[in-house]
DNA sequence: TGTTGATTGACAGTATACTGACGATCTAGG
DNA sequence: CCTAGATCGTCAGTATACTGTCAATCAACA
C-alpha cells in the first residue's frame, strides 16, 4: 500500500500563516532598530530593560522580568551585559540577601537620553510603509491580541502589579 | 550644570511601541506552537524548513534560506538537527561539488503529515481572541507590512525567484 | 588557459529565548 | 524556635538569529 501523499502544501500558505508573519515582522523590526541605533551598541532588549530600570529604580531581576516580559534566565545575561557596559549597577538589598537591586548609572541615563530619538525613528520606520490610518488599526488590533493572549506565553507580562510588593517587606 | 533629566518615559509607551508588540506577539506565537505540537519535537523554524524542502525537493541550503527567510548561518544548524532526527537527507550535487541537495526522508514526510493538524490548531489559536473580521484585517495589514518591509531585513524573502536558477547549471 | 570574482557550506562569536535544576535565603506554620 | 515550602539568582543545555570569516569550488573573462 503506497504511503498516503501529503495534503497539497504551498509556501504561500506558510507565508500567510500568522506565526510566520509574526516571526518575519519581528526579524524586520529588530533589523530596523539595530540599523537606526547602530551608533549606540544597545539591542532592543537591552533598551527595554534600561527603560524599565529607569522607570522602576531599585527593582530586582525577577520583577524586572515580569515588567518587560522577558524570561528570567535570559534577563540574567542581559543584566550582565548592561552592567559590563556600565549602564546599570546592582546593589545587594539590605533586608533580603537573595535580592540585588538595579539602578541606572549616570552613563546609563546618558545613553538613554541620547538613544531615544533613534529608537523613535526606528519605531516609525517599521510602520512607515502603511497608510497612517492602517498603522493605527494594526497597532490597535495587535495591542488587543497581545493583551488577550498574555497568559498564553510562558512569561506573561505583569507590568505594575508585579511591583506591588516592592518595599513592603515588613 | 545639572544633567538634563530624561524626557518623561513610561512603560506604557514601551508597551504600545510597534517593536515591543512584534517581539511579544512572536513570543506568544512560538509558545502556542510549541504547546500544540509538543508531541512532535519540531520547532516552528524546523517545521517551516521541512515544508519548504517538501515543496522544493532537491533545494540547496542557500536557496532554502531565501525561500523561508532564515539567516544562512542559522539554517545550517537547523538542517543539522533535522538530519539528526532523520527527517531530511543531504546528497552532494553531481554537477557542483559545493552544493548539497536536500530531500525529505520517508520519516520527514510522515511527521509532516501528522503535525499539520496541530500546526493549524496553533495558527488558529494565535488569532482566536479577536473577532473573525478583525483577524482578517490584522493578517491583511501585517501581510502588507511584511511584504513592503521585505528589503529592510537582513535576509529578505526571495521565495520562488530564488529557485529560478535551480537545475539550469548549463 | 589562467586568473579574478562570486558562490557554497562551514565555523567562531555574540545575543536573545526557554527548560529545568540548584543552593542560598526568606516566610509561614506548628 | 525550627522546619516545609516558596522565592531569588544562577547555571547548564538547547534552539533560533545575526555578523564576519574562511577554504573549496565554480563561472566568466581576458
mmCIF file of C-alpha atoms (C1' of nucleotides) in Angstrom:
data_model
loop_
_atom_site.group_PDB
_atom_site.id
_atom_site.type_symbol
_atom_site.label_atom_id
_atom_site.label_comp_id
_atom_site.label_asym_id
_atom_site.label_seq_id
_atom_site.Cartn_x
_atom_site.Cartn_y
_atom_site.Cartn_z
ATOM 1 C CA UNK A 1 0.000 0.000 0.000
ATOM 2 C CA UNK A 2 1.547 3.267 -1.106
ATOM 3 C CA UNK A 3 2.037 5.876 1.606
ATOM 4 C CA UNK A 4 -0.686 8.497 1.684
ATOM 5 C CA UNK A 5 0.519 11.651 -0.096
ATOM 6 C CA UNK A 6 0.802 14.861 1.860
ATOM 7 C CA UNK A 7 -2.107 17.254 1.503
ATOM 8 C CA UNK A 8 -1.348 19.982 -1.004
ATOM 9 C CA UNK A 9 1.011 22.377 0.744
ATOM 10 C CA UNK A 10 2.273 25.563 -0.770
ATOM 11 C CA UNK A 11 4.748 28.061 0.580
ATOM 12 C CA UNK A 12 2.056 30.663 0.043
ATOM 13 C CA UNK A 13 0.087 29.041 2.849
ATOM 14 C CA UNK A 14 3.151 29.337 5.080
ATOM 15 C CA UNK A 15 3.724 32.950 4.073
ATOM 16 C CA UNK A 16 0.151 33.811 5.064
ATOM 17 C CA UNK A 17 0.220 31.935 8.389
ATOM 18 C CA UNK A 18 0.023 34.163 11.473
ATOM 19 C CA UNK A 19 3.048 32.547 13.111
ATOM 20 C CA UNK A 20 5.182 33.092 10.054
ATOM 21 C CA UNK A 21 4.165 36.729 9.708
ATOM 22 C CA UNK A 22 4.842 37.393 13.391
ATOM 23 C CA UNK A 23 8.307 35.878 13.200
ATOM 24 C CA UNK A 24 9.113 37.720 9.994
ATOM 25 C CA UNK A 25 7.881 41.055 11.334
ATOM 26 C CA UNK A 26 9.974 40.576 14.466
ATOM 27 C CA UNK A 27 13.063 39.939 12.327
ATOM 28 C CA UNK A 28 12.376 43.096 10.355
ATOM 29 C CA UNK A 29 11.711 45.173 13.470
ATOM 30 C CA UNK A 30 14.983 44.121 15.102
ATOM 31 C CA UNK A 31 16.841 44.809 11.886
ATOM 32 C CA UNK A 32 15.423 48.329 11.630
ATOM 33 C CA UNK A 33 16.102 49.005 15.313
ATOM 34 C CA UNK A 34 19.721 47.916 15.027
ATOM 35 C CA UNK A 35 20.204 49.997 11.916
ATOM 36 C CA UNK A 36 18.821 53.195 13.433
ATOM 37 C CA UNK A 37 20.694 52.622 16.693
ATOM 38 C CA UNK A 38 23.959 51.312 15.346
ATOM 39 C CA UNK A 39 25.831 54.231 16.914
ATOM 40 C CA UNK A 40 24.815 53.081 20.388
ATOM 41 C CA UNK A 41 25.671 49.423 20.932
ATOM 42 C CA UNK A 42 22.282 48.688 22.510
ATOM 43 C CA UNK A 43 19.910 45.919 21.466
ATOM 44 C CA UNK A 44 16.114 46.262 21.586
ATOM 45 C CA UNK A 45 16.010 44.008 24.621
ATOM 46 C CA UNK A 46 18.728 45.940 26.420
ATOM 47 C CA UNK A 47 16.928 49.176 25.602
ATOM 48 C CA UNK A 48 13.647 47.922 27.066
ATOM 49 C CA UNK A 49 15.408 46.718 30.204
ATOM 50 C CA UNK A 50 17.115 50.069 30.599
ATOM 51 C CA UNK A 51 13.813 51.929 30.279
ATOM 52 C CA UNK A 52 12.187 49.661 32.822
ATOM 53 C CA UNK A 53 15.030 50.152 35.307
ATOM 54 C CA UNK A 54 14.787 53.888 34.765
ATOM 55 C CA UNK A 55 11.039 53.749 35.389
ATOM 56 C CA UNK A 56 11.391 51.486 38.424
ATOM 57 C CA UNK A 57 14.666 52.324 40.185
ATOM 58 C CA UNK A 58 15.707 49.686 42.681
ATOM 59 C CA UNK A 59 13.743 46.905 41.007
ATOM 60 C CA UNK A 60 15.102 43.362 41.275
ATOM 61 C CA UNK A 61 15.708 40.985 38.383
ATOM 62 C CA UNK A 62 12.662 38.796 38.909
ATOM 63 C CA UNK A 63 10.257 41.716 38.982
ATOM 64 C CA UNK A 64 12.035 43.295 36.042
ATOM 65 C CA UNK A 65 11.443 40.139 34.029
ATOM 66 C CA UNK A 66 7.719 40.432 34.729
ATOM 67 C CA UNK A 67 7.645 44.107 33.803
ATOM 68 C CA UNK A 68 9.286 43.628 30.410
ATOM 69 C CA UNK A 69 8.037 40.059 29.868
ATOM 70 C CA UNK A 70 11.497 38.570 29.425
ATOM 71 C CA UNK A 71 12.371 35.125 30.570
ATOM 72 C CA UNK A 72 14.222 35.342 33.882
ATOM 73 C CA UNK A 73 17.138 33.254 32.690
ATOM 74 C CA UNK A 74 17.516 35.416 29.612
ATOM 75 C CA UNK A 75 17.347 38.543 31.697
ATOM 76 C CA UNK A 76 20.310 37.398 33.753
ATOM 77 C CA UNK A 77 22.675 37.682 30.817
ATOM 78 C CA UNK A 78 21.046 40.912 29.631
ATOM 79 C CA UNK A 79 21.729 42.453 33.033
ATOM 80 C CA UNK A 80 25.291 41.188 32.973
ATOM 81 C CA UNK A 81 25.921 42.879 29.652
ATOM 82 C CA UNK A 82 24.330 46.147 30.739
ATOM 83 C CA UNK A 83 26.478 46.050 33.848
ATOM 84 C CA UNK A 84 29.611 45.293 31.816
ATOM 85 C CA UNK A 85 28.868 48.399 29.735
ATOM 86 C CA UNK A 86 28.487 50.373 32.961
ATOM 87 C CA UNK A 87 24.888 51.358 32.195
ATOM 88 C CA UNK A 88 23.455 49.840 35.371
ATOM 89 C CA UNK A 89 24.656 48.793 38.795
ATOM 90 C CA UNK A 90 23.480 46.059 41.143
ATOM 91 C CA UNK A 91 23.417 46.558 44.854
ATOM 92 C CA UNK A 92 22.525 43.854 47.372
ATOM 93 C CA UNK A 93 19.296 44.586 49.227
ATOM 94 C CA UNK A 94 19.929 45.058 52.934
ATOM 95 C CA UNK A 95 16.692 43.414 54.009
ATOM 96 C CA UNK A 96 16.862 40.388 51.715
ATOM 97 C CA UNK A 97 20.195 38.788 50.909
ATOM 98 C CA UNK A 98 18.799 36.963 47.866
ATOM 99 C CA UNK A 99 17.914 40.150 46.031
ATOM 100 C CA UNK A 100 20.079 42.533 44.060
ATOM 101 C CA UNK A 101 18.614 45.942 43.324
ATOM 102 C CA UNK A 102 19.077 47.530 39.913
ATOM 103 C CA UNK A 103 19.783 51.191 39.234
ATOM 104 C CA UNK A 104 20.840 53.190 36.196
ATOM 105 C CA UNK A 105 24.329 54.645 36.324
ATOM 106 C CA UNK A 106 24.998 58.174 35.145
ATOM 107 C CA UNK A 107 26.265 56.552 31.950
ATOM 108 C CA UNK A 108 23.056 54.593 31.576
ATOM 109 C CA UNK A 109 20.890 57.662 31.967
ATOM 110 C CA UNK A 110 23.041 59.455 29.396
ATOM 111 C CA UNK A 111 22.828 56.723 26.770
ATOM 112 C CA UNK A 112 19.078 56.524 27.270
ATOM 113 C CA UNK A 113 18.723 60.247 26.714
ATOM 114 C CA UNK A 114 20.782 60.038 23.537
ATOM 115 C CA UNK A 115 19.272 56.935 22.022
ATOM 116 C CA UNK A 116 15.602 57.822 22.381
ATOM 117 C CA UNK A 117 15.344 59.835 19.137
ATOM 118 C CA UNK A 118 16.924 56.964 17.207
ATOM 119 C CA UNK A 119 14.529 54.480 18.782
ATOM 120 C CA UNK A 120 11.586 56.643 17.837
ATOM 121 C CA UNK A 121 12.843 56.852 14.267
ATOM 122 C CA UNK A 122 13.101 53.068 14.234
ATOM 123 C CA UNK A 123 9.580 52.589 15.578
ATOM 124 C CA UNK A 124 8.235 54.979 12.963
ATOM 125 C CA UNK A 125 10.123 53.264 10.162
ATOM 126 C CA UNK A 126 8.629 49.880 10.997
ATOM 127 C CA UNK A 127 5.138 51.148 10.208
ATOM 128 C CA UNK A 128 6.068 53.683 7.557
ATOM 129 C CA UNK A 129 5.013 51.589 4.530
ATOM 130 C CA UNK A 130 1.398 51.618 5.720
ATOM 131 C CA UNK A 131 -1.056 54.454 5.413
ATOM 132 C CA UNK A 132 -1.424 56.349 8.699
ATOM 133 C CA UNK A 133 -4.943 55.069 9.273
ATOM 134 C CA UNK A 134 -3.824 51.500 8.696
ATOM 135 C CA UNK A 135 -0.921 51.914 11.130
ATOM 136 C CA UNK A 136 -3.377 52.825 13.821
ATOM 137 C CA UNK A 137 -5.658 49.894 13.039
ATOM 138 C CA UNK A 138 -2.746 47.445 13.013
ATOM 139 C CA UNK A 139 -1.299 48.664 16.301
ATOM 140 C CA UNK A 140 -4.707 48.675 17.888
ATOM 141 C CA UNK A 141 -5.522 45.102 16.874
ATOM 142 C CA UNK A 142 -2.048 43.842 17.704
ATOM 143 C CA UNK A 143 -2.202 45.514 21.097
ATOM 144 C CA UNK A 144 -5.511 43.809 21.788
ATOM 145 C CA UNK A 145 -4.220 40.449 20.625
ATOM 146 C CA UNK A 146 -1.055 40.600 22.711
ATOM 147 C CA UNK A 147 -3.076 41.593 25.720
ATOM 148 C CA UNK A 148 -5.714 38.907 25.274
ATOM 149 C CA UNK A 149 -3.028 36.277 24.655
ATOM 150 C CA UNK A 150 -0.915 37.395 27.588
ATOM 151 C CA UNK A 151 -1.371 34.231 29.591
ATOM 152 C CA UNK A 152 -0.584 32.049 26.597
ATOM 153 C CA UNK A 153 3.085 32.970 26.786
ATOM 154 C CA UNK A 154 5.413 31.336 29.201
ATOM 155 C CA UNK A 155 6.396 34.699 30.666
ATOM 156 C CA UNK A 156 3.210 36.763 30.943
ATOM 157 C CA UNK A 157 3.564 40.475 31.273
ATOM 158 C CA UNK A 158 2.815 41.526 34.832
ATOM 159 C CA UNK A 159 3.522 45.213 34.489
ATOM 160 C CA UNK A 160 2.860 47.296 37.546
ATOM 161 C CA UNK A 161 1.151 44.640 39.636
ATOM 162 C CA UNK A 162 4.481 42.860 39.775
ATOM 163 C CA UNK A 163 5.765 45.747 41.806
ATOM 164 C CA UNK A 164 3.026 45.786 44.416
ATOM 165 C CA UNK A 165 5.119 44.002 46.988
ATOM 166 C CA UNK A 166 8.230 46.078 46.429
ATOM 167 C CA UNK A 167 9.383 47.690 49.633
ATOM 168 C CA UNK A 168 6.547 46.172 51.608
ATOM 169 C CA UNK A 169 8.742 43.519 53.137
ATOM 170 C CA UNK A 170 7.539 44.243 56.644
ATOM 171 C CA UNK B 1 25.254 72.482 35.409
ATOM 172 C CA UNK B 2 22.937 69.673 36.426
ATOM 173 C CA UNK B 3 22.482 66.888 33.919
ATOM 174 C CA UNK B 4 19.395 67.299 31.817
ATOM 175 C CA UNK B 5 16.632 64.997 33.092
ATOM 176 C CA UNK B 6 15.315 62.282 30.829
ATOM 177 C CA UNK B 7 12.128 63.089 28.968
ATOM 178 C CA UNK B 8 9.110 61.555 30.681
ATOM 179 C CA UNK B 9 9.208 57.844 29.857
ATOM 180 C CA UNK B 10 6.543 55.401 30.859
ATOM 181 C CA UNK B 11 6.407 51.686 30.369
ATOM 182 C CA UNK B 12 3.057 52.269 28.711
ATOM 183 C CA UNK B 13 4.900 53.950 25.855
ATOM 184 C CA UNK B 14 7.090 50.862 25.554
ATOM 185 C CA UNK B 15 4.105 48.509 25.671
ATOM 186 C CA UNK B 16 2.490 50.404 22.790
ATOM 187 C CA UNK B 17 5.631 50.570 20.639
ATOM 188 C CA UNK B 18 5.471 48.540 17.433
ATOM 189 C CA UNK B 19 8.772 46.802 18.080
ATOM 190 C CA UNK B 20 7.681 45.723 21.528
ATOM 191 C CA UNK B 21 4.353 44.358 20.289
ATOM 192 C CA UNK B 22 6.030 42.468 17.461
ATOM 193 C CA UNK B 23 8.514 40.844 19.834
ATOM 194 C CA UNK B 24 5.811 39.987 22.341
ATOM 195 C CA UNK B 25 3.498 38.530 19.714
ATOM 196 C CA UNK B 26 6.343 36.402 18.372
ATOM 197 C CA UNK B 27 7.000 35.053 21.874
ATOM 198 C CA UNK B 28 3.332 34.196 22.268
ATOM 199 C CA UNK B 29 3.116 32.593 18.830
ATOM 200 C CA UNK B 30 6.108 30.341 19.475
ATOM 201 C CA UNK B 31 4.715 29.398 22.849
ATOM 202 C CA UNK B 32 1.351 28.400 21.368
ATOM 203 C CA UNK B 33 3.023 26.491 18.542
ATOM 204 C CA UNK B 34 5.198 24.513 20.939
ATOM 205 C CA UNK B 35 2.239 23.736 23.131
ATOM 206 C CA UNK B 36 0.061 22.424 20.311
ATOM 207 C CA UNK B 37 2.943 20.490 18.785
ATOM 208 C CA UNK B 38 4.606 19.199 21.923
ATOM 209 C CA UNK B 39 4.001 15.620 20.796
ATOM 210 C CA UNK B 40 6.227 16.123 17.763
ATOM 211 C CA UNK B 41 9.591 17.556 18.787
ATOM 212 C CA UNK B 42 9.554 20.095 15.961
ATOM 213 C CA UNK B 43 10.104 23.841 16.355
ATOM 214 C CA UNK B 44 8.318 26.441 14.194
ATOM 215 C CA UNK B 45 11.516 27.041 12.288
ATOM 216 C CA UNK B 46 12.136 23.366 11.706
ATOM 217 C CA UNK B 47 8.544 22.979 10.556
ATOM 218 C CA UNK B 48 8.864 25.795 8.023
ATOM 219 C CA UNK B 49 12.111 24.356 6.705
ATOM 220 C CA UNK B 50 10.526 20.940 6.341
ATOM 221 C CA UNK B 51 7.588 22.381 4.407
ATOM 222 C CA UNK B 52 9.921 24.280 2.111
ATOM 223 C CA UNK B 53 12.005 21.189 1.414
ATOM 224 C CA UNK B 54 8.831 19.261 0.705
ATOM 225 C CA UNK B 55 7.690 21.980 -1.683
ATOM 226 C CA UNK B 56 11.091 22.260 -3.362
ATOM 227 C CA UNK B 57 12.733 18.830 -3.323
ATOM 228 C CA UNK B 58 16.436 18.959 -4.096
ATOM 229 C CA UNK B 59 16.849 22.553 -2.986
ATOM 230 C CA UNK B 60 20.213 23.588 -1.532
ATOM 231 C CA UNK B 61 20.743 25.365 1.785
ATOM 232 C CA UNK B 62 21.411 28.810 0.371
ATOM 233 C CA UNK B 63 18.248 28.847 -1.717
ATOM 234 C CA UNK B 64 16.292 27.355 1.155
ATOM 235 C CA UNK B 65 17.378 30.254 3.349
ATOM 236 C CA UNK B 66 15.962 32.668 0.778
ATOM 237 C CA UNK B 67 12.695 30.764 0.484
ATOM 238 C CA UNK B 68 11.980 30.744 4.221
ATOM 239 C CA UNK B 69 13.874 33.986 5.001
ATOM 240 C CA UNK B 70 16.191 32.407 7.549
ATOM 241 C CA UNK B 71 19.722 33.506 8.004
ATOM 242 C CA UNK B 72 22.041 31.100 6.223
ATOM 243 C CA UNK B 73 24.188 30.517 9.270
ATOM 244 C CA UNK B 74 21.152 29.749 11.372
ATOM 245 C CA UNK B 75 19.805 27.441 8.723
ATOM 246 C CA UNK B 76 22.972 25.363 8.885
ATOM 247 C CA UNK B 77 22.226 24.215 12.412
ATOM 248 C CA UNK B 78 18.525 23.801 11.666
ATOM 249 C CA UNK B 79 19.418 21.434 8.826
ATOM 250 C CA UNK B 80 21.810 19.559 11.060
ATOM 251 C CA UNK B 81 19.088 18.943 13.620
ATOM 252 C CA UNK B 82 16.553 17.875 11.005
ATOM 253 C CA UNK B 83 19.128 15.488 9.614
ATOM 254 C CA UNK B 84 19.938 14.143 13.077
ATOM 255 C CA UNK B 85 16.236 13.387 13.537
ATOM 256 C CA UNK B 86 16.262 11.605 10.184
ATOM 257 C CA UNK B 87 13.628 13.904 8.675
ATOM 258 C CA UNK B 88 15.805 15.040 5.772
ATOM 259 C CA UNK B 89 18.858 13.851 3.902
ATOM 260 C CA UNK B 90 21.622 15.730 2.131
ATOM 261 C CA UNK B 91 23.145 14.453 -1.060
ATOM 262 C CA UNK B 92 26.083 16.057 -2.829
ATOM 263 C CA UNK B 93 25.137 17.538 -6.179
ATOM 264 C CA UNK B 94 26.949 15.776 -9.029
ATOM 265 C CA UNK B 95 27.367 18.915 -11.126
ATOM 266 C CA UNK B 96 28.520 21.240 -8.341
ATOM 267 C CA UNK B 97 30.724 19.935 -5.576
ATOM 268 C CA UNK B 98 29.927 22.873 -3.302
ATOM 269 C CA UNK B 99 26.228 22.117 -3.116
ATOM 270 C CA UNK B 100 24.347 19.584 -1.041
ATOM 271 C CA UNK B 101 20.793 18.836 -2.117
ATOM 272 C CA UNK B 102 18.043 18.476 0.465
ATOM 273 C CA UNK B 103 15.232 15.921 0.382
ATOM 274 C CA UNK B 104 12.624 14.746 2.860
ATOM 275 C CA UNK B 105 13.049 11.220 4.133
ATOM 276 C CA UNK B 106 10.082 8.900 4.476
ATOM 277 C CA UNK B 107 10.167 9.806 8.170
ATOM 278 C CA UNK B 108 10.114 13.501 7.357
ATOM 279 C CA UNK B 109 7.109 13.157 5.092
ATOM 280 C CA UNK B 110 5.343 11.171 7.799
ATOM 281 C CA UNK B 111 5.948 13.679 10.567
ATOM 282 C CA UNK B 112 4.798 16.463 8.294
ATOM 283 C CA UNK B 113 1.569 14.658 7.539
ATOM 284 C CA UNK B 114 0.950 14.089 11.233
ATOM 285 C CA UNK B 115 1.868 17.507 12.540
ATOM 286 C CA UNK B 116 -0.137 19.633 10.121
ATOM 287 C CA UNK B 117 -3.430 19.483 12.067
ATOM 288 C CA UNK B 118 -1.623 20.546 15.243
ATOM 289 C CA UNK B 119 0.053 23.426 13.411
ATOM 290 C CA UNK B 120 -3.279 24.577 12.080
ATOM 291 C CA UNK B 121 -4.757 24.473 15.559
ATOM 292 C CA UNK B 122 -1.826 26.577 16.767
ATOM 293 C CA UNK B 123 -2.246 29.136 13.990
ATOM 294 C CA UNK B 124 -5.950 29.408 14.763
ATOM 295 C CA UNK B 125 -5.319 29.791 18.492
ATOM 296 C CA UNK B 126 -2.979 32.729 17.954
ATOM 297 C CA UNK B 127 -5.791 34.795 16.459
ATOM 298 C CA UNK B 128 -8.664 33.294 18.393
ATOM 299 C CA UNK B 129 -9.101 36.161 20.899
ATOM 300 C CA UNK B 130 -10.005 38.521 18.065
ATOM 301 C CA UNK B 131 -13.312 38.736 16.271
ATOM 302 C CA UNK B 132 -13.188 36.976 12.887
ATOM 303 C CA UNK B 133 -13.424 40.226 10.957
ATOM 304 C CA UNK B 134 -10.564 41.688 12.994
ATOM 305 C CA UNK B 135 -8.420 38.610 12.389
ATOM 306 C CA UNK B 136 -8.732 39.181 8.690
ATOM 307 C CA UNK B 137 -7.893 42.868 8.939
ATOM 308 C CA UNK B 138 -4.863 42.174 11.120
ATOM 309 C CA UNK B 139 -3.473 39.458 8.868
ATOM 310 C CA UNK B 140 -4.072 41.570 5.818
ATOM 311 C CA UNK B 141 -2.270 44.606 7.196
ATOM 312 C CA UNK B 142 0.557 42.544 8.649
ATOM 313 C CA UNK B 143 0.980 40.726 5.360
ATOM 314 C CA UNK B 144 1.238 44.045 3.571
ATOM 315 C CA UNK B 145 3.697 45.415 6.098
ATOM 316 C CA UNK B 146 5.979 42.389 5.988
ATOM 317 C CA UNK B 147 5.933 42.481 2.222
ATOM 318 C CA UNK B 148 6.616 46.196 1.966
ATOM 319 C CA UNK B 149 9.385 45.946 4.564
ATOM 320 C CA UNK B 150 10.944 42.887 2.978
ATOM 321 C CA UNK B 151 14.152 44.611 1.943
ATOM 322 C CA UNK B 152 14.582 46.140 5.402
ATOM 323 C CA UNK B 153 15.517 42.791 6.886
ATOM 324 C CA UNK B 154 18.960 41.374 6.574
ATOM 325 C CA UNK B 155 17.598 38.213 4.948
ATOM 326 C CA UNK B 156 14.868 39.287 2.540
ATOM 327 C CA UNK B 157 12.401 36.677 1.432
ATOM 328 C CA UNK B 158 13.142 35.636 -2.124
ATOM 329 C CA UNK B 159 10.517 32.957 -2.490
ATOM 330 C CA UNK B 160 10.254 31.399 -5.894
ATOM 331 C CA UNK B 161 12.617 33.705 -7.734
ATOM 332 C CA UNK B 162 15.390 32.237 -5.665
ATOM 333 C CA UNK B 163 14.795 28.977 -7.422
ATOM 334 C CA UNK B 164 14.945 30.270 -10.947
ATOM 335 C CA UNK B 165 18.482 29.074 -11.495
ATOM 336 C CA UNK B 166 17.955 25.655 -9.970
ATOM 337 C CA UNK B 167 18.881 22.919 -12.386
ATOM 338 C CA UNK B 168 19.817 25.405 -15.068
ATOM 339 C CA UNK B 169 23.526 24.993 -14.489
ATOM 340 C CA UNK B 170 24.221 24.569 -18.198
ATOM 341 C "C1'" DT C 1 44.027 28.799 -20.426
ATOM 342 C "C1'" DG C 2 44.707 31.066 -16.294
ATOM 343 C "C1'" DT C 3 43.288 34.114 -13.021
ATOM 344 C "C1'" DT C 4 39.719 37.005 -10.859
ATOM 345 C "C1'" DG C 5 35.497 37.268 -8.645
ATOM 346 C "C1'" DA C 6 31.364 35.121 -6.952
ATOM 347 C "C1'" DT C 7 29.119 31.341 -4.564
ATOM 348 C "C1'" DT C 8 28.640 27.485 -1.149
ATOM 349 C "C1'" DG C 9 28.842 25.431 3.158
ATOM 350 C "C1'" DA C 10 31.126 25.722 7.464
ATOM 351 C "C1'" DC C 11 32.758 27.985 11.560
ATOM 352 C "C1'" DA C 12 33.520 31.338 15.537
ATOM 353 C "C1'" DG C 13 31.484 34.783 18.218
ATOM 354 C "C1'" DT C 14 27.573 37.331 20.253
ATOM 355 C "C1'" DA C 15 22.681 37.874 21.796
ATOM 356 C "C1'" DT C 16 18.067 36.561 22.708
ATOM 357 C "C1'" DA C 17 14.673 32.855 24.418
ATOM 358 C "C1'" DC C 18 13.198 28.940 27.033
ATOM 359 C "C1'" DT C 19 13.516 24.497 30.192
ATOM 360 C "C1'" DG C 20 14.932 22.510 34.157
ATOM 361 C "C1'" DA C 21 17.684 22.277 38.149
ATOM 362 C "C1'" DC C 22 20.363 24.048 42.103
ATOM 363 C "C1'" DG C 23 21.900 26.308 46.542
ATOM 364 C "C1'" DA C 24 21.047 30.276 49.363
ATOM 365 C "C1'" DT C 25 17.647 32.586 51.609
ATOM 366 C "C1'" DC C 26 13.292 34.034 53.377
ATOM 367 C "C1'" DT C 27 8.421 33.177 55.213
ATOM 368 C "C1'" DA C 28 4.812 30.672 57.493
ATOM 369 C "C1'" DG C 29 3.073 27.206 60.300
ATOM 370 C "C1'" DG C 30 3.412 24.480 64.106
ATOM 371 C "C1'" DC D 1 12.400 28.099 67.538
ATOM 372 C "C1'" DC D 2 12.503 25.216 63.613
ATOM 373 C "C1'" DT D 3 11.237 23.065 59.715
ATOM 374 C "C1'" DA D 4 8.375 22.994 54.989
ATOM 375 C "C1'" DG D 5 7.598 25.455 51.181
ATOM 376 C "C1'" DA D 6 8.286 29.482 48.344
ATOM 377 C "C1'" DT D 7 11.427 32.788 46.176
ATOM 378 C "C1'" DC D 8 15.900 34.672 44.297
ATOM 379 C "C1'" DG D 9 19.737 34.488 41.383
ATOM 380 C "C1'" DT D 10 22.445 31.353 38.774
ATOM 381 C "C1'" DC D 11 23.794 27.748 35.747
ATOM 382 C "C1'" DA D 12 23.697 24.049 32.112
ATOM 383 C "C1'" DG D 13 21.596 22.758 27.980
ATOM 384 C "C1'" DT D 14 19.093 23.582 23.616
ATOM 385 C "C1'" DA D 15 17.436 26.493 19.699
ATOM 386 C "C1'" DT D 16 16.958 30.495 16.963
ATOM 387 C "C1'" DA D 17 19.204 34.823 14.844
ATOM 388 C "C1'" DC D 18 22.851 37.570 13.033
ATOM 389 C "C1'" DT D 19 27.946 39.189 11.784
ATOM 390 C "C1'" DG D 20 32.000 38.149 9.869
ATOM 391 C "C1'" DT D 21 35.371 34.979 8.031
ATOM 392 C "C1'" DC D 22 37.287 31.027 5.587
ATOM 393 C "C1'" DA D 23 38.516 27.256 2.191
ATOM 394 C "C1'" DA D 24 36.744 24.871 -1.607
ATOM 395 C "C1'" DT D 25 34.704 25.344 -5.763
ATOM 396 C "C1'" DC D 26 32.735 27.311 -9.811
ATOM 397 C "C1'" DA D 27 31.950 30.802 -13.579
ATOM 398 C "C1'" DA D 28 33.439 34.297 -16.564
ATOM 399 C "C1'" DC D 29 36.528 36.970 -18.732
ATOM 400 C "C1'" DA D 30 40.980 38.359 -20.647
#
